[in-house]
GROMACS .gro file of C-alpha atoms in nm:
model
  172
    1UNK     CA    1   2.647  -0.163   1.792
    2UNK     CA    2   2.485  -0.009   1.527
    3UNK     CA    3   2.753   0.202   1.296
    4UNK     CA    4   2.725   0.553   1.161
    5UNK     CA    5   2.560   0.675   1.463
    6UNK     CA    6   2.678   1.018   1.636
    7UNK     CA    7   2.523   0.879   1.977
    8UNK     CA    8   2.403   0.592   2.104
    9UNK     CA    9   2.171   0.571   2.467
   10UNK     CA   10   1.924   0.274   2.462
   11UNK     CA   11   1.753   0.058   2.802
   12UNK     CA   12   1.879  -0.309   2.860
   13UNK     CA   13   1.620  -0.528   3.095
   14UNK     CA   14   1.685  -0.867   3.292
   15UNK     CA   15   1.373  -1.076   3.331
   16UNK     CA   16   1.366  -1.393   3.531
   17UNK     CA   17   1.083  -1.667   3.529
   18UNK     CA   18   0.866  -1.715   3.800
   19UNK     CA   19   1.027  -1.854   4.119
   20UNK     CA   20   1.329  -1.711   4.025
   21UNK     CA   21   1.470  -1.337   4.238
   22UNK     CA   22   1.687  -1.124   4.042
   23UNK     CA   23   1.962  -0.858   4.237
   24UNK     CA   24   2.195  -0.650   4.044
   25UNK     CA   25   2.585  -0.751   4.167
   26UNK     CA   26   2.786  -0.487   3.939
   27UNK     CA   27   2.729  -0.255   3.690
   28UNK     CA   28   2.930  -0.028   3.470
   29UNK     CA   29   2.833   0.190   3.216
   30UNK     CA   30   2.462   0.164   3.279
   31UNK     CA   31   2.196   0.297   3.514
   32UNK     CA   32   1.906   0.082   3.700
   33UNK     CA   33   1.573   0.265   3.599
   34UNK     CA   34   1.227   0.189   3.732
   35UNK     CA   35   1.091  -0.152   3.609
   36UNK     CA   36   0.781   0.032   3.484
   37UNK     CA   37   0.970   0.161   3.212
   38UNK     CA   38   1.057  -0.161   3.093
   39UNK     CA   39   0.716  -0.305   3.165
   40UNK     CA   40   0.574  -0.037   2.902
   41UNK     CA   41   0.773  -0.193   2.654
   42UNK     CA   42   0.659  -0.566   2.731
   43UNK     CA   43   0.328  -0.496   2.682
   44UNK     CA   44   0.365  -0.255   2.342
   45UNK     CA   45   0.572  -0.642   2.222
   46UNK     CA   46   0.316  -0.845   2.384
   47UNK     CA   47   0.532  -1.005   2.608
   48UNK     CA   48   0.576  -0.997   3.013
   49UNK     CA   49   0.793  -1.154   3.263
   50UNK     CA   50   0.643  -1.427   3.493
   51UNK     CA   51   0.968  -1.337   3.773
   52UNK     CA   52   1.116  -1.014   3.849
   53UNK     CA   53   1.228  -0.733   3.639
   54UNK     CA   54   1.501  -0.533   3.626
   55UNK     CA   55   1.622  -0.197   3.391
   56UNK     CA   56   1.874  -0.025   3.324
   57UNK     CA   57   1.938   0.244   3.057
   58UNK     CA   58   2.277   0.323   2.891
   59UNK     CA   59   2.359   0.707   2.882
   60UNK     CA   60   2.382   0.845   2.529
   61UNK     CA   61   2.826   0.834   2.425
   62UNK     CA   62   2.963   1.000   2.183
   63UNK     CA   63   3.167   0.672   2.007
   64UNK     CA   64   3.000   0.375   2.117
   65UNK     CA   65   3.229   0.117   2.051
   66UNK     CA   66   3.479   0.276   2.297
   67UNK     CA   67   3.212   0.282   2.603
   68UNK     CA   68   3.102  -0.004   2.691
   69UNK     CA   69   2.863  -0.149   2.920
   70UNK     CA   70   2.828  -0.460   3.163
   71UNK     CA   71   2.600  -0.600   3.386
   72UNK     CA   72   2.640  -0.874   3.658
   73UNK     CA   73   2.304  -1.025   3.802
   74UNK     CA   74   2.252  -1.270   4.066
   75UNK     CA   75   1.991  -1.524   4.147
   76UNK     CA   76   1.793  -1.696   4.419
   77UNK     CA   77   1.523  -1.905   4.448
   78UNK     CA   78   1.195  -1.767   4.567
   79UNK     CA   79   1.005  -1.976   4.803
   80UNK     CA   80   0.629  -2.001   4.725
   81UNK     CA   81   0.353  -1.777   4.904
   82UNK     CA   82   0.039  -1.968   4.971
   83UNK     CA   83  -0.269  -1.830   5.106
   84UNK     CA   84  -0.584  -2.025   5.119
   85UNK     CA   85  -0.953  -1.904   5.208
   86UNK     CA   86  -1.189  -2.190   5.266
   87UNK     CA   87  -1.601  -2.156   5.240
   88UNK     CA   88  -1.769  -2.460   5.354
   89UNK     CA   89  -2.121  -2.614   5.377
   90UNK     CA   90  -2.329  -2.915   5.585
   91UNK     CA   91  -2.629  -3.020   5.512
   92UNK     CA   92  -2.809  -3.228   5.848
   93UNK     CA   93  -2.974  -3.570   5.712
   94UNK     CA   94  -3.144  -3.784   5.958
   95UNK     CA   95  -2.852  -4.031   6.027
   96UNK     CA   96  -2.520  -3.833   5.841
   97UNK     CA   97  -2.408  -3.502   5.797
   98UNK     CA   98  -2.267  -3.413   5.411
   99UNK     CA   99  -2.104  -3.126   5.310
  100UNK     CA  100  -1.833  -2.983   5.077
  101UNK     CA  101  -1.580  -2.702   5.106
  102UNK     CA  102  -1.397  -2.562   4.876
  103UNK     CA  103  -1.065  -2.419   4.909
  104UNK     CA  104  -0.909  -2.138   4.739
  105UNK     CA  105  -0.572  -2.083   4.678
  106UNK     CA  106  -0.389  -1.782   4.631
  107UNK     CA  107   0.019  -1.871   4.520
  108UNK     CA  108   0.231  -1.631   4.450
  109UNK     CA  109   0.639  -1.586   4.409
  110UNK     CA  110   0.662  -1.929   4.291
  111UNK     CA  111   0.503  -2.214   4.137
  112UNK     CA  112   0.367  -2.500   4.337
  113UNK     CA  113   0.305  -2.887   4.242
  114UNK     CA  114   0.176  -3.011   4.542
  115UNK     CA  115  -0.074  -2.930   4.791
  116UNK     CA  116  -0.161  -3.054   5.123
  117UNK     CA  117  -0.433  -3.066   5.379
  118UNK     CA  118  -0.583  -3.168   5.678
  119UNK     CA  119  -0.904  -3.295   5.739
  120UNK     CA  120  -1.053  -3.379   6.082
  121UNK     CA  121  -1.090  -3.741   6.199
  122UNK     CA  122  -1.481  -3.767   6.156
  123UNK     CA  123  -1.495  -3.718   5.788
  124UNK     CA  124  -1.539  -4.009   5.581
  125UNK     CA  125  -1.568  -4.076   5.230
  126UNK     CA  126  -1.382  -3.784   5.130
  127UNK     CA  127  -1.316  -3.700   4.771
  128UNK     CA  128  -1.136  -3.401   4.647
  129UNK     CA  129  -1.199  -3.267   4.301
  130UNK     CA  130  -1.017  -3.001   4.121
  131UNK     CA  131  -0.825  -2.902   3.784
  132UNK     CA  132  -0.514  -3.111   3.662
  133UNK     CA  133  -0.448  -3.331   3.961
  134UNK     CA  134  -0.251  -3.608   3.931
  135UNK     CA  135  -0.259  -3.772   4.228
  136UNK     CA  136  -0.426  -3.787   4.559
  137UNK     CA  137  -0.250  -3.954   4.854
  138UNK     CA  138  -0.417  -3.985   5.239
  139UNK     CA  139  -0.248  -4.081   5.505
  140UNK     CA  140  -0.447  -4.079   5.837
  141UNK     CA  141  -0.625  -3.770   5.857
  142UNK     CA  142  -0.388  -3.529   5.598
  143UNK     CA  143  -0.421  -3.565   5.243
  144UNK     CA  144  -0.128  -3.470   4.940
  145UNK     CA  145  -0.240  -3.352   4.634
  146UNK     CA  146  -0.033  -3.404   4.390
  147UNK     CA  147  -0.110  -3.133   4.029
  148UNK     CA  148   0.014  -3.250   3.653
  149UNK     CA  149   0.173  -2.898   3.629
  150UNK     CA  150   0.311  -2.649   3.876
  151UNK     CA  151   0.040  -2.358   3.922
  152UNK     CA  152   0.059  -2.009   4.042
  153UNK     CA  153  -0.211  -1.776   4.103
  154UNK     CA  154  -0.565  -1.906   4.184
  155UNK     CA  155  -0.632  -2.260   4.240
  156UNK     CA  156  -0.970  -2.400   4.347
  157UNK     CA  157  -0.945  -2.762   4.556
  158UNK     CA  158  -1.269  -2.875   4.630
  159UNK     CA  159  -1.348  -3.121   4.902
  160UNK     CA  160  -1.656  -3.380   4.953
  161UNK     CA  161  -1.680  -3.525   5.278
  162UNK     CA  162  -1.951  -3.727   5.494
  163UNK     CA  163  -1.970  -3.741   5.891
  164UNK     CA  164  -2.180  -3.981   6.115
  165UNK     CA  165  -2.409  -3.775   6.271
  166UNK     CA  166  -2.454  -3.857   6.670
  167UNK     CA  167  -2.777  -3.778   6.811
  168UNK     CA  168  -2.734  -3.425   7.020
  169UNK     CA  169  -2.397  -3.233   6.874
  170UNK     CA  170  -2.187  -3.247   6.619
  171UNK     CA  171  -1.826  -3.137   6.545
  172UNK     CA  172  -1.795  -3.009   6.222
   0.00000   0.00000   0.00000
């Protein structure tokens, strides 16, 4: 506490990384504000929680060391949110079909190191290209995708593939 002060009132925030969900599980001496308050402040200091935020502000007492405050938080893992949008091209030749599609992911509430998907039985020669993977693994028709680093946010996977073509229709 600082000393020589008549009052003392001042905000106390709880960040967690990402993945990680934050709760409040007692207080005394404080009250939760809205996050946005804090958030201000992060980016006046240049800095901003990846996880969740929490504030709190400490009313203004008249002799600080005899009021106190404490906080009790508690955590849970955050499972990851994964949406993907897929765009995808063929191109007819006379005896194959080629084509590429390219997946976009959207991850959010966690990180994510691994990827997986499915590709139908026809395709052959498939390669999959994207940033800082590590490893690809295919087994039957479903392929793993394994990243050097967990990523959240946008992630582009993008997938070359050929197909037989069969005089008439084709399943694409």
């Amino acid at each position: 506490h600082p000393s020589g002060v008549q009052k003392l009132s001042g905000l106390v925030s709880v960040s967690a990384e990402s993945g990680v969900g934050i709760k409040t599980a007692s207080l005394a001496g404080l009250v939760e504000v809205a996050a946005a308050t804090m958030k201000r402040e992060a980016v006046a200091n240049a800095t901003s929680p990846a996880g969740g935020l929490l504030a709190f502000k400490f009313s203004p007492v008249e002799s600080p060391a005899t009021a106190p405050w404490r906080l009790s938080i508690t955590t849970e893992a955050l499972p990851a949110w994964v949406r993907a949008e897929v765009v995808s091209e063929a191109r007819l030749g006379e005896a194959t079909v080629t084509g590429r599609s390219v997946i976009r992911y959207e991850i959010e509430n966690a990180p994510i190191k691994e990827l997986i998907i499915k590709v139908p039985a026809a395709w052959r020669n498939v390669e999959l290209t994207g940033s800082n993977i590590r490893r690809r693994d295919q087994t039957g028709t479903q392929w793993r995708v394994e990243l050097q680093n967990r990523v959240r946010g946008q992630y582009l996977l993008t997938v070359l593939w050929e197909q037989l073509e069969e005089r008439g229709t084709n399943q694409l």
